Coordinates of C-alpha atoms in Angstrom, one line a residue:
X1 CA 135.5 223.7 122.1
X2 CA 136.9 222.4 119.3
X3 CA 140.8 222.1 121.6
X4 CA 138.6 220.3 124.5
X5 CA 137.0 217.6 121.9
X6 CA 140.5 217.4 120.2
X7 CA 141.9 216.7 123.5
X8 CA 139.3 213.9 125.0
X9 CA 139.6 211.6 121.6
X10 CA 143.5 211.6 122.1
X11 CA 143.4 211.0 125.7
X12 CA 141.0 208.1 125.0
X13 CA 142.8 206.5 121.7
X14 CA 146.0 206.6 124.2
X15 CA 144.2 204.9 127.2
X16 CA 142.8 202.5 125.0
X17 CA 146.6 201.5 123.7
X18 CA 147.3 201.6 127.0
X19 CA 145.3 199.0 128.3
X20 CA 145.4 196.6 125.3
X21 CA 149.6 196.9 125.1
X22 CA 151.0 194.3 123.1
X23 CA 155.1 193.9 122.3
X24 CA 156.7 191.2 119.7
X25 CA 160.5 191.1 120.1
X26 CA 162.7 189.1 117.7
X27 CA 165.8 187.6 119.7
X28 CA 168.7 185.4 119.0
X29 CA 172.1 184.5 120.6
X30 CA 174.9 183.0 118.6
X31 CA 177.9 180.6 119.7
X32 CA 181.0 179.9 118.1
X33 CA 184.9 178.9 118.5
X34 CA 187.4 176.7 117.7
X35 CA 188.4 173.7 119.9
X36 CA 191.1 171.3 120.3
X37 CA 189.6 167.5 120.8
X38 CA 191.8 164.4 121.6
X39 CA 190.8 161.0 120.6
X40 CA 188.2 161.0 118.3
X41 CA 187.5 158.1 116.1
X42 CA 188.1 158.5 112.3
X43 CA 186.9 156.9 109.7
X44 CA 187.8 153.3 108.7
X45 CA 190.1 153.3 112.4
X46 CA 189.3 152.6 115.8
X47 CA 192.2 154.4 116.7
X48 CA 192.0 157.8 118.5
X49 CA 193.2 160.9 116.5
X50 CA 193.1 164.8 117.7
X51 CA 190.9 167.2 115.9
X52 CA 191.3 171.2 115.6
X53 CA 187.8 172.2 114.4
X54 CA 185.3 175.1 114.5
X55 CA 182.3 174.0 116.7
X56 CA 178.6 176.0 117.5
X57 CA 177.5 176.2 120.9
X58 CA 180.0 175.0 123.2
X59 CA 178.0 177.3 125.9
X60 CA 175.0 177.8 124.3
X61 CA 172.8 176.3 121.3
X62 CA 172.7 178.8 118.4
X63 CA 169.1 180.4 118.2
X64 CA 166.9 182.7 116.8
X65 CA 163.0 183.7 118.1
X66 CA 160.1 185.5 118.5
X67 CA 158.0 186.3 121.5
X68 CA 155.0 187.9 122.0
X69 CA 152.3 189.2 125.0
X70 CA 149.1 191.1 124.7
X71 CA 147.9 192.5 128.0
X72 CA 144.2 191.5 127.7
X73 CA 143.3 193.6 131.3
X74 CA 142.1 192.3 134.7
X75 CA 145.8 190.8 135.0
X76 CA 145.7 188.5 132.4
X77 CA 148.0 188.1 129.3
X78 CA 148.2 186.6 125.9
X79 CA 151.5 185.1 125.3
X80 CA 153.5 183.0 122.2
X81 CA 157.3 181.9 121.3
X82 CA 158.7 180.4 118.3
X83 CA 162.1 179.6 118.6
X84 CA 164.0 178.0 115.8
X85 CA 167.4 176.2 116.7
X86 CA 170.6 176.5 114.0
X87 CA 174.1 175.9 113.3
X88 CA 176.2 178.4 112.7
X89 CA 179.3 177.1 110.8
X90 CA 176.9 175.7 107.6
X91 CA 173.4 177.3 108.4
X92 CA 171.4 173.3 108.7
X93 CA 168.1 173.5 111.2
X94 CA 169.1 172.1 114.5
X95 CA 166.4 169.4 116.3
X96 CA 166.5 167.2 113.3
X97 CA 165.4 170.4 110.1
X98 CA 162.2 171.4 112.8
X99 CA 162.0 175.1 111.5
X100 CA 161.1 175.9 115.4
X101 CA 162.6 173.0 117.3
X102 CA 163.6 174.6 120.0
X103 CA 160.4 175.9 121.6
X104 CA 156.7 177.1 120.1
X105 CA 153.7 177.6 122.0
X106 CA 150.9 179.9 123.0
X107 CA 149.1 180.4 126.3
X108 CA 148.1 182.8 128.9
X109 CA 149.5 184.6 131.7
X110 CA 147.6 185.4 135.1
X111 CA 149.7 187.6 137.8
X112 CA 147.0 185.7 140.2
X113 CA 146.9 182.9 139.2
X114 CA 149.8 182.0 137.1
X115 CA 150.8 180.4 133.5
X116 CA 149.5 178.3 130.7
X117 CA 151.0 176.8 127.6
X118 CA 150.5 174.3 124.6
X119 CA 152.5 173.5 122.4
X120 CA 156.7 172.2 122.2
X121 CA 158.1 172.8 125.3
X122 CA 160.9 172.2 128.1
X123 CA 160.6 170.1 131.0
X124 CA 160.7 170.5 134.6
X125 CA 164.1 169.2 135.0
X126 CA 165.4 172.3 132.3
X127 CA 162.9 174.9 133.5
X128 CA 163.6 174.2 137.7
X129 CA 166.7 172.5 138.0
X130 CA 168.9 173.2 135.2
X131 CA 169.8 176.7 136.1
X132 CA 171.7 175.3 139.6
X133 CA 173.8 173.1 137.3
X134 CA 177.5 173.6 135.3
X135 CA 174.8 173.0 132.1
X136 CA 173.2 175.3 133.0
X137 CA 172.9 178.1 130.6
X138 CA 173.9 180.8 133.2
X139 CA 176.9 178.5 133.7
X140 CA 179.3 176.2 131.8
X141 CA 176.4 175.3 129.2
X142 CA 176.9 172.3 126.2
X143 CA 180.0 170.9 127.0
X144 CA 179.9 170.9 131.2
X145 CA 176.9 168.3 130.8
X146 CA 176.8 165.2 132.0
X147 CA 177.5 161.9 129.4
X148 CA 174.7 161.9 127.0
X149 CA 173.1 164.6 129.1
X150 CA 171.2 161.5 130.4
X151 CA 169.3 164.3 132.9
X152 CA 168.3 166.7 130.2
X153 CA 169.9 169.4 132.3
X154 CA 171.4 171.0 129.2
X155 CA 167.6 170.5 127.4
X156 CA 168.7 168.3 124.8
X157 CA 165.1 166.8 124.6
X158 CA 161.7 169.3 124.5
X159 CA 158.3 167.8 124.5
X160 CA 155.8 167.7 121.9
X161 CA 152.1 168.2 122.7
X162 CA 152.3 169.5 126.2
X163 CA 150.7 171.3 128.1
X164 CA 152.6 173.1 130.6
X165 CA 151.3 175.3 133.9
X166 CA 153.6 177.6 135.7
X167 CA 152.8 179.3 139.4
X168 CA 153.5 182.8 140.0
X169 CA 156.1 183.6 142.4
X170 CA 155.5 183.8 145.6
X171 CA 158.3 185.4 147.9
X172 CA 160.7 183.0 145.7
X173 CA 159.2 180.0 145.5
X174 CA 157.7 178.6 142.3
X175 CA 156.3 175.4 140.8
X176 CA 155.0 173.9 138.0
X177 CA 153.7 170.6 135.9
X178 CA 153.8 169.8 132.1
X179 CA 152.1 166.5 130.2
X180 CA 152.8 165.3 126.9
X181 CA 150.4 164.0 125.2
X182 CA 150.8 160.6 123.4
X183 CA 148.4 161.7 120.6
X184 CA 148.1 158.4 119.4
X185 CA 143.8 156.6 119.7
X186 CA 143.8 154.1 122.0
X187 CA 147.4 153.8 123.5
X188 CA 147.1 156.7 126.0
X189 CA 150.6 156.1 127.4
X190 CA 152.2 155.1 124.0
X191 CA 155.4 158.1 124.1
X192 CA 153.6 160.3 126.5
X193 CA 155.6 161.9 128.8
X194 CA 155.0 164.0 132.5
X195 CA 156.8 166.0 134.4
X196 CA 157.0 168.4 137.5
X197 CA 159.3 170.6 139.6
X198 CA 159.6 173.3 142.2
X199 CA 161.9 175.5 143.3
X200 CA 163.4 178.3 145.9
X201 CA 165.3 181.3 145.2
X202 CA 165.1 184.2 148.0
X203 CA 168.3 185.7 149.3
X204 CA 171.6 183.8 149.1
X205 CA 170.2 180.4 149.4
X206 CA 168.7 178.9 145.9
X207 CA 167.2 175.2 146.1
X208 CA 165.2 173.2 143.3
X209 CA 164.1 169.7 142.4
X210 CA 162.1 167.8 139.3
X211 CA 161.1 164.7 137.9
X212 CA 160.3 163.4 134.5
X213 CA 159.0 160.7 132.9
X214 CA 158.7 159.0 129.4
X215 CA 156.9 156.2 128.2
X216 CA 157.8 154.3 125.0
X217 CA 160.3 157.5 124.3
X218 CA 162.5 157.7 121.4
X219 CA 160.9 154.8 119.5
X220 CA 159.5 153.7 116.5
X221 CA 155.9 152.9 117.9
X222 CA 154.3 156.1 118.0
X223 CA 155.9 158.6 115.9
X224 CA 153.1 161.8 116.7
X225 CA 153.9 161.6 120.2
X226 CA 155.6 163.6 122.9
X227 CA 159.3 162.8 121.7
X228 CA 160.2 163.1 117.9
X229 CA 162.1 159.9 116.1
X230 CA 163.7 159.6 113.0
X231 CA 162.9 155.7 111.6
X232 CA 164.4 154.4 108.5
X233 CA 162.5 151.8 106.1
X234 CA 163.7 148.8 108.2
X235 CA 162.0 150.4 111.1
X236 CA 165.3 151.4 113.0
X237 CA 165.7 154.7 115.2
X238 CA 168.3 156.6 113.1
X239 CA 167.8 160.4 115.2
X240 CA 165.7 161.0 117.8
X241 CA 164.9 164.5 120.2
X242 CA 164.6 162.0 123.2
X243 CA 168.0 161.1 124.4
X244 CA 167.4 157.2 125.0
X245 CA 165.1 155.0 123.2
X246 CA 163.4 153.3 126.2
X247 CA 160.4 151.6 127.3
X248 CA 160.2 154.0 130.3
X249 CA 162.5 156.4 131.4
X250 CA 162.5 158.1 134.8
X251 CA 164.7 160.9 136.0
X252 CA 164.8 162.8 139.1
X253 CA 167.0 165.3 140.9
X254 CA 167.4 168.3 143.3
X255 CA 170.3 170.5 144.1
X256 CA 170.7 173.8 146.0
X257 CA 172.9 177.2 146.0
X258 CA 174.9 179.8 147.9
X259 CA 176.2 182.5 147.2
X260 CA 179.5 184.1 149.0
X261 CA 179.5 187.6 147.8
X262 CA 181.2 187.5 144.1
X263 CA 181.0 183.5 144.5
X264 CA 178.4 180.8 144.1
X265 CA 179.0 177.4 145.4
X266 CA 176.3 174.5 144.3
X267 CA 175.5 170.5 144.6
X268 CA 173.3 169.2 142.1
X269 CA 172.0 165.3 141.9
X270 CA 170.5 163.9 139.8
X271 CA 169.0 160.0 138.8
X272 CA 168.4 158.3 135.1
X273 CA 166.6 154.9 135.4
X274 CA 165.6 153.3 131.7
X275 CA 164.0 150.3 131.4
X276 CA 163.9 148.2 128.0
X277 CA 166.7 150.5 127.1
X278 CA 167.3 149.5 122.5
X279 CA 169.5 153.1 121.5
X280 CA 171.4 156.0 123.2
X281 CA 170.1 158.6 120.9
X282 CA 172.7 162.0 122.1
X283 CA 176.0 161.7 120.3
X284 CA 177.5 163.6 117.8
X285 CA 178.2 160.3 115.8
X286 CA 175.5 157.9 114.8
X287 CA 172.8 156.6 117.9
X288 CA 174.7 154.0 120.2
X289 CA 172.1 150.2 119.5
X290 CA 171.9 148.7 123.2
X291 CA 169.9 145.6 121.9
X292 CA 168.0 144.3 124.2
X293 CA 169.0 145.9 127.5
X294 CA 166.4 145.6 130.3
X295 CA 168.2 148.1 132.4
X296 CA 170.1 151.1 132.9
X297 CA 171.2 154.0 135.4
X298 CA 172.9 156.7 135.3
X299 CA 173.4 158.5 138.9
X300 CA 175.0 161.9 138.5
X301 CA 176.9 164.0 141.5
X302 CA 178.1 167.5 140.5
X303 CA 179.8 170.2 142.8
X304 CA 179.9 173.9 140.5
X305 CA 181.4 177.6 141.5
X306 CA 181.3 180.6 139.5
X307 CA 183.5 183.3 140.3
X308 CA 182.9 187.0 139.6
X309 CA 186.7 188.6 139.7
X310 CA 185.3 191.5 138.3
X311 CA 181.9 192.6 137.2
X312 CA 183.9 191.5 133.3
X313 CA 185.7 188.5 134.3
X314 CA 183.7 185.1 135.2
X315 CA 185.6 182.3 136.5
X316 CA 183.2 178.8 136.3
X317 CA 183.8 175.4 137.4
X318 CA 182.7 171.6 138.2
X319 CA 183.5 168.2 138.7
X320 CA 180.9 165.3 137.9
X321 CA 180.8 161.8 139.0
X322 CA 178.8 159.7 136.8
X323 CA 178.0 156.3 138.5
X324 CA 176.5 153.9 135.6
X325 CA 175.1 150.8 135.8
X326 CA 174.1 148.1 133.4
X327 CA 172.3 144.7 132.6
X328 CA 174.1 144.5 128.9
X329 CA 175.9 141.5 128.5
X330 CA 179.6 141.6 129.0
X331 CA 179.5 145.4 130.0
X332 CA 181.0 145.9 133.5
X333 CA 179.7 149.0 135.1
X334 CA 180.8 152.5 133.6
X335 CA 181.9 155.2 135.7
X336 CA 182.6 158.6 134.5
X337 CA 184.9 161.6 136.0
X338 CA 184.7 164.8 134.6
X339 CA 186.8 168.5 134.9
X340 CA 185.0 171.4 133.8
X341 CA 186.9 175.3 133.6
X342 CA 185.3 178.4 131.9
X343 CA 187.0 181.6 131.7
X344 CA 184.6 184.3 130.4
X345 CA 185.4 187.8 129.6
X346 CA 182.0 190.1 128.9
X347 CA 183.2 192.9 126.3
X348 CA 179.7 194.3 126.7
X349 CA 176.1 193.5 128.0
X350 CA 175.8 191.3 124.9
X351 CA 179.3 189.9 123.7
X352 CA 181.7 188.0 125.5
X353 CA 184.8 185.8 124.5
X354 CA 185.5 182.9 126.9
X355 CA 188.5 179.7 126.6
X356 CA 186.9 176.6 128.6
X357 CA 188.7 173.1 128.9
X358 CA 187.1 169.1 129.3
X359 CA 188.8 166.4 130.8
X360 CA 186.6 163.3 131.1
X361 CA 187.6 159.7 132.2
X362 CA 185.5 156.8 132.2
X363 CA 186.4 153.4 133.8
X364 CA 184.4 150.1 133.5
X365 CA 181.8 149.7 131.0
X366 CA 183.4 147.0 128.9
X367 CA 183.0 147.5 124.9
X368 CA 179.5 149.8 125.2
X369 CA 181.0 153.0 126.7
X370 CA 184.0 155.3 126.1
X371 CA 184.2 158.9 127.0
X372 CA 182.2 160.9 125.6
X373 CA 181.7 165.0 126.1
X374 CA 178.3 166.4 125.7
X375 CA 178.1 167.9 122.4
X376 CA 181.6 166.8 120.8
X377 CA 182.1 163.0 119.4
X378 CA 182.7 160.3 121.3
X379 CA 186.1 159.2 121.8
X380 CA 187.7 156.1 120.1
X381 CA 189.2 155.8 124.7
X382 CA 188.2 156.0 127.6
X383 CA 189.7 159.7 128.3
X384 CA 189.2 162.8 126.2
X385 CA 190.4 166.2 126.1
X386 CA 188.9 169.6 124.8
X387 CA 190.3 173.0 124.4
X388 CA 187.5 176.0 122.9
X389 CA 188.2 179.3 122.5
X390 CA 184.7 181.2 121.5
X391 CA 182.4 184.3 120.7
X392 CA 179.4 184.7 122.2
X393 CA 176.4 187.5 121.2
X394 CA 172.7 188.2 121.9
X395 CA 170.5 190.1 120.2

């Protein structure tokens, strides 16, 4: 009797853990190497000089997180992630000392119905499109972005107070919506930002699209907002997790996939429009001041491949066209040409080594523009070269 009595409390304690299963997993990757860049400006010259220097996150962004569920039954699940964002080679906070810059928020799951989430969060453009693109984390990553990663395909820019729903998947196709709230009383649309997306994946044939839009982004007029700025005391944008500084900023783009047995072949395009454009906010040197620009575009054409030689040995390429255009005075219109290559060799499921090479050209844009590879400093010309040899791991 006693066996029997011993046995029913265990098999309830166990179907009671069973049905209220919960899982926090800590997680990080880390990026480093050394690279080789040509005509960076020094100090106290406008000349171009090469550089041999260790950089972080020439593929990926150094990060460490935790995520967590809780089936709460029926279908439906509690969910979190805090995500901080580092650098490696001298330890400082990434996203401007935000101890979790690179994502946090909380929600909840439905398998019917789909997803739910508040907090700091990626747009449509990274969560849909992004993963057909050279920047695409699966792909070239940091440095195969496009100049100033004016798409935020390789998620320079998350978005504060938003809420964010997510479909389920159904047979491969997905969508979803996020808004930013503006948090500011009585100027709704004061650095709010929107954004939505969809997407295909079923077979060999993977096709996506997105759109996002910021109001008032980047700027000094509403500092709780859905983009984060750094002002100094004369009221002047020094950092900022928006790429431009912009009275409105509206970006769009689609591209597709196919894969070819051990090859993928993709198009991505991709539109920036900004009006009231003051600052270019993504460099690696100090924001770009625009003045009082009332326009600028930034259309982007990329053709990628990735290569499987062996299951080991990844082969990853792309070529950009950047066609820019401008109402700044005395700034013809810039045009940039860029050459991506990644060799990538996995020496297990979570450590790979990897040599990739940059050559970007820009033509046009008078004294506003030079070339400029995402994630490195800007060149003191209008070509620049890079050379990286890295480390990759996950955990």
């Amino acid at each position: 009797m006693k066996k029997a009595f011993l046995i029913a409390l265990l098999t309830g304690v166990f179907a009671t853990a069973a049905h209220a299963q919960s899982s926090v997993t800590l997680y990080g990757l880390i990026d480093a190497g050394l690279s080789y860049v040509s005509n960076q400006s020094a100090a106290g010259s406008t000349a171009g000089h090469s550089k041999f220097a260790m950089t972080d996150a020439s593929i990926n962004p150094d990060r460490f997180g935790v995520r967590g569920s809780e089936d709460l039954g029926g279908g439906l699940t509690a969910i979190f992630t805090l995500e901080n964002g580092f650098t490696l080679s001298n330890g400082a906070l990434g996203q401007h000392g935000l101890m979790f810059g690179r994502q946090a928020f909380v929600g909840l799951s439905s398998t019917q119905f789909g997803t739910v989430t508040l907090g700091r969060q990626y747009d449509a453009m990274v969560d849909y499109l992004a993963p057909l693109a050279g920047a695409g984390a699966a792909k070239g990553g940091v440095f195969f972005g496009h100049p100033y990663d004016n798409d935020n395909l390789q998620n320079t820019m998350r978005i504060n107070n938003a809420v964010k729903y997510a479909s389920p998947n159904y047979d491969g196709w997905r969508f979803g919506s996020l808004y930013g709230f503006s948090n500011a009383a009585g100027s709704f649309s004061n650095n709010r930002a929107y954004s939505f997306g969809t997407s295909y994946d079923n077979g060999p044939f993977r096709f996506a699209a997105a759109y996002l839009q910021l109001n008032n982004g980047g700027t000094a007029t509403n500092l709780t907002g859905a983009t984060d700025s750094i002002v100094n005391a004369a009221d002047q944008v020094t950092g900022s997790d928006s790429t431009f500084s912009a009275g409105q900023q509206r970006t769009f783009g689609a591209g597709l996939d196919y894969v070819l047995g051990p090859a993928t072949v993709g198009f991505v395009f991709t539109e920036t429009k900004l009006e009231d454009a003051i600052g270019i906010n993504n460099t690696s040197s100090s924001p770009i001041p625009l003045g009082n620009a009332s326009s600028l575009r930034f259309d982007n054409y990329e053709v990628n491949a990735l290569y499987s030689v062996t299951p080991a040995f990844t082969v990853t390429g792309s070529y950009t066209f950047t066609d820019g255009s401008s109402s700044l005075s005395g700034a013809s219109d810039p045009k940039w040409n860029q050459f991506n290559l990644l060799l990538d060799y996995a020496l297990s499921r979570r450590t790979d080594v990897y040599v990739e090479g940059q050559f970007q050209h820009l033509s046009g844009g008078g004294t506003w523009f030079t070339a400029d590879i995402n994630g490195l400093s800007p060149s003191a010309t209008s070509s620049q070269v890079a050379v990286t040899a890295g480390l990759r791991t996950r955990f």
